[in-house]
Amino acid sequence: MIQLTSITKVIREPNGHPRTLFADLHFRLGDQDRSVAILGRSGSGKSSLLRLLAGLDTAYRGEYLADGMLLPRSAAGMARHRAAAVGIITQRYDLLPERTVLQNVRLGRADKQAATEEALRSLELVRLRGLAATRVRHLSGGEAQRVAIARALVKRPRLVLADEPTGALDASTEGEVLELFARLQDLGHRFVIATHSPTIAASCDRRLLLQDNALAELP
Ligand SMILES: Nc1ncnc2c1ncn2[C@@H]1O[C@H](COP(=O)(O)OP(=O)(O)OP(=O)(O)O)[C@@H](O)[C@H]1O
């Protein structure tokens, strides 16, 4: 389904020195892979890899293929790919606390009626429809996380990228998020999850370790 081939990425450290983040990195997510965990120590580049998969970063060497087609490197081309196929759950959720749950989920959509219907359907999936009119600042951490998931799902993306999705949650809320992810996988969404959580890693079909600038498959 998606494939990164021979990716090399060099970043500049704050002191101006170049640092190789990825060197000849390969990644493949097949149609049969429901969920893949990306593990690795802090600073190894997990979030950077998700940004690259999301098309938010195009400053790398190598190839990114989706369904066998080479993706365009332009910002507009990657934005189209993202809009058609990718949902992103960011590490800090990036919700607007003074807006309602519904407003956060349908954010930025021009057609109000259709956008509202899609957002409500998405909230239904994460079982938060009842809180649609609630301001986000009144939510618990677990509820806010589900709003972030609903927003990522609003365009029914095949690929969902989740960056440390349960980092701020207690163990039982983490369990609820995992159940939700499993349900969403049954509906056809595929997940790539950057995580430090052994529980999440164990729940995934595959585990990849980001180490020494590349990915290695773990047993
Ligand atoms: N475009 C960039 N320019 C400069 N530095 C960058 C850039 N992108 C990432 N970095 C640096 O690359 C390193 C990897 O960051 P990243 O957030 O991807 O790691 P991570 O594995 O997700 O870490 P954590 O587990 O703590 O979230 C960090 O040192 C970060 O500051």
mmCIF file of C-alpha atoms and ligand atoms in Angstrom:
data_model
loop_
_atom_site.group_PDB
_atom_site.id
_atom_site.type_symbol
_atom_site.label_atom_id
_atom_site.label_comp_id
_atom_site.label_asym_id
_atom_site.label_seq_id
_atom_site.Cartn_x
_atom_site.Cartn_y
_atom_site.Cartn_z
ATOM 1 C CA MET A 1 0.000 0.000 0.000
ATOM 2 C CA ILE A 2 2.744 2.505 0.906
ATOM 3 C CA GLN A 3 6.466 2.212 0.605
ATOM 4 C CA LEU A 4 9.471 4.350 1.445
ATOM 5 C CA THR A 5 12.603 3.384 -0.442
ATOM 6 C CA SER A 6 16.128 4.417 0.432
ATOM 7 C CA ILE A 7 15.174 7.529 2.358
ATOM 8 C CA THR A 8 17.959 9.827 3.474
ATOM 9 C CA LYS A 9 17.292 12.938 5.487
ATOM 10 C CA VAL A 10 19.808 15.367 6.926
ATOM 11 C CA ILE A 11 18.769 18.017 9.441
ATOM 12 C CA ARG A 12 20.609 20.987 10.930
ATOM 13 C CA GLU A 13 21.160 20.973 14.643
ATOM 14 C CA PRO A 14 20.653 24.247 16.546
ATOM 15 C CA ASN A 15 24.436 24.850 16.404
ATOM 16 C CA GLY A 16 24.260 24.618 12.605
ATOM 17 C CA HIS A 17 25.961 21.221 12.317
ATOM 18 C CA PRO A 18 24.340 18.758 9.912
ATOM 19 C CA ARG A 19 22.995 15.535 11.401
ATOM 20 C CA THR A 20 21.812 12.514 9.471
ATOM 21 C CA LEU A 21 18.388 11.559 10.756
ATOM 22 C CA PHE A 22 17.585 8.818 8.210
ATOM 23 C CA ALA A 23 20.093 6.951 6.066
ATOM 24 C CA ASP A 24 18.907 4.473 3.447
ATOM 25 C CA LEU A 25 15.714 3.912 5.421
ATOM 26 C CA HIS A 26 13.130 1.492 4.044
ATOM 27 C CA PHE A 27 9.521 1.089 5.156
ATOM 28 C CA ARG A 28 6.672 -0.925 3.731
ATOM 29 C CA LEU A 29 3.060 -1.053 4.864
ATOM 30 C CA GLY A 30 1.248 -3.832 3.035
ATOM 31 C CA ASP A 31 -2.519 -4.122 2.621
ATOM 32 C CA GLN A 32 -2.522 -6.948 5.166
ATOM 33 C CA ASP A 33 -0.802 -4.842 7.855
ATOM 34 C CA ARG A 34 -3.525 -3.483 10.101
ATOM 35 C CA SER A 35 -1.190 -1.723 12.493
ATOM 36 C CA VAL A 36 2.529 -1.015 12.757
ATOM 37 C CA ALA A 37 4.285 0.388 15.838
ATOM 38 C CA ILE A 38 7.339 2.601 15.390
ATOM 39 C CA LEU A 39 9.554 2.350 18.454
ATOM 40 C CA GLY A 40 12.822 4.058 19.282
ATOM 41 C CA ARG A 41 14.437 6.220 21.896
ATOM 42 C CA SER A 42 13.472 9.852 22.285
ATOM 43 C CA GLY A 43 14.953 11.907 19.477
ATOM 44 C CA SER A 44 15.498 8.922 17.164
ATOM 45 C CA GLY A 45 13.153 10.501 14.609
ATOM 46 C CA LYS A 46 9.746 8.813 15.071
ATOM 47 C CA SER A 47 7.752 12.043 14.751
ATOM 48 C CA SER A 48 9.913 13.113 11.813
ATOM 49 C CA LEU A 49 9.149 9.816 10.082
ATOM 50 C CA LEU A 50 5.403 10.310 10.597
ATOM 51 C CA ARG A 51 5.683 13.851 9.186
ATOM 52 C CA LEU A 52 7.377 12.420 6.133
ATOM 53 C CA LEU A 53 4.689 9.726 5.735
ATOM 54 C CA ALA A 54 2.057 12.451 6.092
ATOM 55 C CA GLY A 55 3.670 14.448 3.300
ATOM 56 C CA LEU A 56 4.305 17.326 5.672
ATOM 57 C CA ASP A 57 8.021 17.045 4.996
ATOM 58 C CA THR A 58 9.291 16.662 1.445
ATOM 59 C CA ALA A 59 12.955 17.595 2.096
ATOM 60 C CA TYR A 60 14.514 14.131 1.787
ATOM 61 C CA ARG A 61 16.191 11.914 -0.778
ATOM 62 C CA GLY A 62 14.591 8.635 -1.790
ATOM 63 C CA GLU A 63 11.173 7.536 -2.981
ATOM 64 C CA TYR A 64 7.693 7.490 -1.484
ATOM 65 C CA LEU A 65 5.224 5.247 -3.289
ATOM 66 C CA ALA A 66 1.514 4.800 -2.617
ATOM 67 C CA ASP A 67 -0.204 1.884 -4.354
ATOM 68 C CA GLY A 68 2.849 1.563 -6.606
ATOM 69 C CA MET A 69 2.718 5.205 -7.743
ATOM 70 C CA LEU A 70 5.550 7.598 -6.989
ATOM 71 C CA LEU A 71 4.128 10.480 -4.993
ATOM 72 C CA PRO A 72 4.827 13.998 -6.226
ATOM 73 C CA ARG A 73 7.335 15.942 -4.158
ATOM 74 C CA SER A 74 5.473 19.257 -4.360
ATOM 75 C CA ALA A 75 3.630 20.617 -1.333
ATOM 76 C CA ALA A 76 0.392 20.731 -3.370
ATOM 77 C CA GLY A 77 0.812 17.145 -4.574
ATOM 78 C CA MET A 78 1.453 15.864 -1.075
ATOM 79 C CA ALA A 79 -1.484 17.889 0.257
ATOM 80 C CA ARG A 80 -3.714 16.082 -2.261
ATOM 81 C CA HIS A 81 -2.363 12.708 -1.143
ATOM 82 C CA ARG A 82 -2.933 13.672 2.493
ATOM 83 C CA ALA A 83 -6.469 14.865 1.843
ATOM 84 C CA ALA A 84 -7.334 11.667 -0.017
ATOM 85 C CA ALA A 85 -5.737 9.031 2.139
ATOM 86 C CA VAL A 86 -4.085 10.170 5.380
ATOM 87 C CA GLY A 87 -5.361 11.141 8.823
ATOM 88 C CA ILE A 88 -3.021 12.466 11.484
ATOM 89 C CA ILE A 89 -3.293 12.309 15.277
ATOM 90 C CA THR A 90 -0.645 14.626 16.639
ATOM 91 C CA GLN A 91 1.225 14.190 19.901
ATOM 92 C CA ARG A 92 -0.352 17.240 21.563
ATOM 93 C CA TYR A 93 -3.790 16.721 19.937
ATOM 94 C CA ASP A 94 -3.703 20.339 18.596
ATOM 95 C CA LEU A 95 -7.308 21.055 19.526
ATOM 96 C CA LEU A 96 -8.782 24.529 20.011
ATOM 97 C CA PRO A 97 -9.910 24.556 23.677
ATOM 98 C CA GLU A 98 -12.472 27.348 23.336
ATOM 99 C CA ARG A 99 -14.224 25.710 20.373
ATOM 100 C CA THR A 100 -16.746 22.902 20.652
ATOM 101 C CA VAL A 101 -15.988 19.279 19.937
ATOM 102 C CA LEU A 102 -17.944 19.491 16.663
ATOM 103 C CA GLN A 103 -16.133 22.666 15.553
ATOM 104 C CA ASN A 104 -12.778 21.033 16.218
ATOM 105 C CA VAL A 105 -13.637 17.949 14.198
ATOM 106 C CA ARG A 106 -15.010 19.750 11.136
ATOM 107 C CA LEU A 107 -12.394 22.509 11.220
ATOM 108 C CA GLY A 108 -11.438 24.065 7.918
ATOM 109 C CA ARG A 109 -14.204 22.467 5.868
ATOM 110 C CA ALA A 110 -15.920 24.789 3.412
ATOM 111 C CA ASP A 111 -19.247 23.008 2.851
ATOM 112 C CA LYS A 112 -20.881 23.435 6.244
ATOM 113 C CA GLN A 113 -23.735 20.951 5.898
ATOM 114 C CA ALA A 114 -21.627 18.103 4.492
ATOM 115 C CA ALA A 115 -18.764 18.882 6.895
ATOM 116 C CA THR A 116 -21.116 18.770 9.890
ATOM 117 C CA GLU A 117 -22.559 15.424 8.799
ATOM 118 C CA GLU A 118 -19.081 13.962 8.286
ATOM 119 C CA ALA A 119 -17.903 15.299 11.642
ATOM 120 C CA LEU A 120 -20.927 13.837 13.462
ATOM 121 C CA ARG A 121 -20.374 10.460 11.792
ATOM 122 C CA SER A 122 -16.750 10.593 12.905
ATOM 123 C CA LEU A 123 -17.777 11.494 16.469
ATOM 124 C CA GLU A 124 -20.194 8.579 16.408
ATOM 125 C CA LEU A 125 -17.277 6.259 15.607
ATOM 126 C CA VAL A 126 -15.379 7.378 18.702
ATOM 127 C CA ARG A 127 -18.634 7.435 20.749
ATOM 128 C CA LEU A 128 -18.493 11.151 21.454
ATOM 129 C CA ARG A 129 -21.494 12.409 19.541
ATOM 130 C CA GLY A 130 -23.197 13.257 22.816
ATOM 131 C CA LEU A 131 -20.455 15.795 23.581
ATOM 132 C CA ALA A 132 -20.557 17.507 20.158
ATOM 133 C CA ALA A 133 -21.653 20.844 21.631
ATOM 134 C CA THR A 134 -19.215 20.773 24.576
ATOM 135 C CA ARG A 135 -16.194 23.061 24.608
ATOM 136 C CA VAL A 136 -12.969 21.096 24.374
ATOM 137 C CA ARG A 137 -11.550 22.730 27.510
ATOM 138 C CA HIS A 138 -14.209 20.924 29.580
ATOM 139 C CA LEU A 139 -13.122 17.449 28.377
ATOM 140 C CA SER A 140 -10.993 14.852 30.153
ATOM 141 C CA GLY A 141 -7.675 13.832 28.601
ATOM 142 C CA GLY A 142 -9.169 10.621 27.227
ATOM 143 C CA GLU A 143 -12.128 12.461 25.677
ATOM 144 C CA ALA A 144 -9.819 15.055 24.101
ATOM 145 C CA GLN A 145 -7.787 12.206 22.639
ATOM 146 C CA ARG A 146 -10.945 10.744 21.082
ATOM 147 C CA VAL A 147 -11.771 14.159 19.566
ATOM 148 C CA ALA A 148 -8.303 14.186 17.989
ATOM 149 C CA ILE A 149 -8.977 10.685 16.630
ATOM 150 C CA ALA A 150 -12.392 11.749 15.283
ATOM 151 C CA ARG A 151 -10.777 14.703 13.511
ATOM 152 C CA ALA A 152 -8.176 12.410 11.919
ATOM 153 C CA LEU A 153 -10.967 10.105 10.676
ATOM 154 C CA VAL A 154 -13.261 12.748 9.250
ATOM 155 C CA LYS A 155 -12.238 12.143 5.631
ATOM 156 C CA ARG A 156 -12.239 8.351 6.077
ATOM 157 C CA PRO A 157 -8.500 7.979 5.460
ATOM 158 C CA ARG A 158 -7.101 4.552 4.748
ATOM 159 C CA LEU A 159 -3.921 5.425 6.629
ATOM 160 C CA VAL A 160 -3.986 6.902 10.137
ATOM 161 C CA LEU A 161 -0.718 8.191 11.584
ATOM 162 C CA ALA A 162 -0.720 8.476 15.364
ATOM 163 C CA ASP A 163 2.120 10.156 17.236
ATOM 164 C CA GLU A 164 2.392 8.883 20.822
ATOM 165 C CA PRO A 165 -1.406 8.672 21.037
ATOM 166 C CA THR A 166 -1.626 7.558 24.657
ATOM 167 C CA GLY A 167 1.403 9.329 26.131
ATOM 168 C CA ALA A 168 -0.726 11.516 28.391
ATOM 169 C CA LEU A 169 -3.318 8.888 29.379
ATOM 170 C CA ASP A 170 -3.603 6.485 32.310
ATOM 171 C CA ALA A 171 -3.483 2.728 31.723
ATOM 172 C CA SER A 172 -7.242 2.150 31.628
ATOM 173 C CA THR A 173 -7.826 5.044 29.211
ATOM 174 C CA GLU A 174 -4.977 3.717 27.089
ATOM 175 C CA GLY A 175 -6.847 0.398 26.984
ATOM 176 C CA GLU A 176 -9.980 2.171 25.733
ATOM 177 C CA VAL A 177 -8.003 3.887 22.958
ATOM 178 C CA LEU A 178 -6.538 0.526 21.952
ATOM 179 C CA GLU A 179 -10.014 -1.011 21.740
ATOM 180 C CA LEU A 180 -11.090 1.923 19.592
ATOM 181 C CA PHE A 181 -8.083 1.472 17.279
ATOM 182 C CA ALA A 182 -8.917 -2.239 16.899
ATOM 183 C CA ARG A 183 -12.510 -1.359 15.971
ATOM 184 C CA LEU A 184 -11.299 1.204 13.428
ATOM 185 C CA GLN A 185 -8.949 -1.377 11.936
ATOM 186 C CA ASP A 186 -11.948 -3.691 11.499
ATOM 187 C CA LEU A 187 -13.538 -0.866 9.487
ATOM 188 C CA GLY A 188 -10.526 -0.736 7.153
ATOM 189 C CA HIS A 189 -8.357 2.030 8.618
ATOM 190 C CA ARG A 190 -4.655 1.155 8.801
ATOM 191 C CA PHE A 191 -2.478 2.535 11.592
ATOM 192 C CA VAL A 192 1.143 3.575 11.929
ATOM 193 C CA ILE A 193 1.750 4.471 15.566
ATOM 194 C CA ALA A 194 4.872 6.100 17.008
ATOM 195 C CA THR A 195 4.975 5.055 20.638
ATOM 196 C CA HIS A 196 6.998 4.390 23.761
ATOM 197 C CA SER A 197 4.198 2.226 25.173
ATOM 198 C CA PRO A 198 4.928 -1.525 25.363
ATOM 199 C CA THR A 199 1.152 -2.123 25.582
ATOM 200 C CA ILE A 200 0.493 -0.360 22.278
ATOM 201 C CA ALA A 201 3.512 -2.016 20.659
ATOM 202 C CA ALA A 202 2.252 -5.449 21.753
ATOM 203 C CA SER A 203 -1.186 -4.703 20.293
ATOM 204 C CA CYS A 204 0.197 -3.951 16.818
ATOM 205 C CA ASP A 205 0.649 -6.469 13.986
ATOM 206 C CA ARG A 206 4.254 -5.366 13.450
ATOM 207 C CA ARG A 207 6.895 -3.551 15.461
ATOM 208 C CA LEU A 208 9.709 -1.551 13.884
ATOM 209 C CA LEU A 209 12.623 -0.072 15.810
ATOM 210 C CA LEU A 210 14.024 3.249 14.612
ATOM 211 C CA GLN A 211 17.666 3.063 15.498
ATOM 212 C CA ASP A 212 20.950 4.106 13.871
ATOM 213 C CA ASN A 213 19.039 6.186 11.285
ATOM 214 C CA ALA A 214 16.998 3.270 9.905
ATOM 215 C CA LEU A 215 14.145 0.895 10.701
ATOM 216 C CA ALA A 216 14.577 -2.690 11.816
ATOM 217 C CA GLU A 217 11.741 -5.199 12.142
ATOM 218 C CA LEU A 218 11.329 -6.563 15.675
ATOM 219 C CA PRO A 219 9.993 -10.055 16.375
HETATM 220 N N1 LIG B 1 13.476 19.876 10.248
HETATM 221 C C1 LIG B 1 14.270 19.746 11.325
HETATM 222 N N2 LIG B 1 15.253 20.610 11.541
HETATM 223 C C2 LIG B 1 16.055 20.467 12.624
HETATM 224 N N3 LIG B 1 15.934 19.490 13.529
HETATM 225 C C3 LIG B 1 14.953 18.606 13.356
HETATM 226 C C4 LIG B 1 14.066 18.687 12.249
HETATM 227 N N4 LIG B 1 13.201 17.656 12.340
HETATM 228 C C5 LIG B 1 13.531 16.977 13.460
HETATM 229 N N5 LIG B 1 14.577 17.534 14.062
HETATM 230 C C6 LIG B 1 15.299 17.002 15.241
HETATM 231 O O1 LIG B 1 15.414 15.619 14.991
HETATM 232 C C7 LIG B 1 15.373 14.867 16.178
HETATM 233 C C8 LIG B 1 14.305 13.821 16.100
HETATM 234 O O2 LIG B 1 13.062 14.391 16.496
HETATM 235 P P1 LIG B 1 11.693 13.573 16.554
HETATM 236 O O3 LIG B 1 10.704 14.470 17.210
HETATM 237 O O4 LIG B 1 11.394 13.064 15.201
HETATM 238 O O5 LIG B 1 12.100 12.348 17.506
HETATM 239 P P2 LIG B 1 11.141 11.334 18.263
HETATM 240 O O6 LIG B 1 11.770 9.985 18.092
HETATM 241 O O7 LIG B 1 9.735 11.476 17.788
HETATM 242 O O8 LIG B 1 11.258 11.809 19.755
HETATM 243 P P3 LIG B 1 10.197 11.645 20.980
HETATM 244 O O9 LIG B 1 10.106 10.168 21.261
HETATM 245 O O10 LIG B 1 10.857 12.404 22.096
HETATM 246 O O11 LIG B 1 8.904 12.260 20.538
HETATM 247 C C9 LIG B 1 15.205 15.880 17.296
HETATM 248 O O12 LIG B 1 16.488 16.135 17.828
HETATM 249 C C10 LIG B 1 14.606 17.098 16.570
HETATM 250 O O13 LIG B 1 14.937 18.289 17.243
#
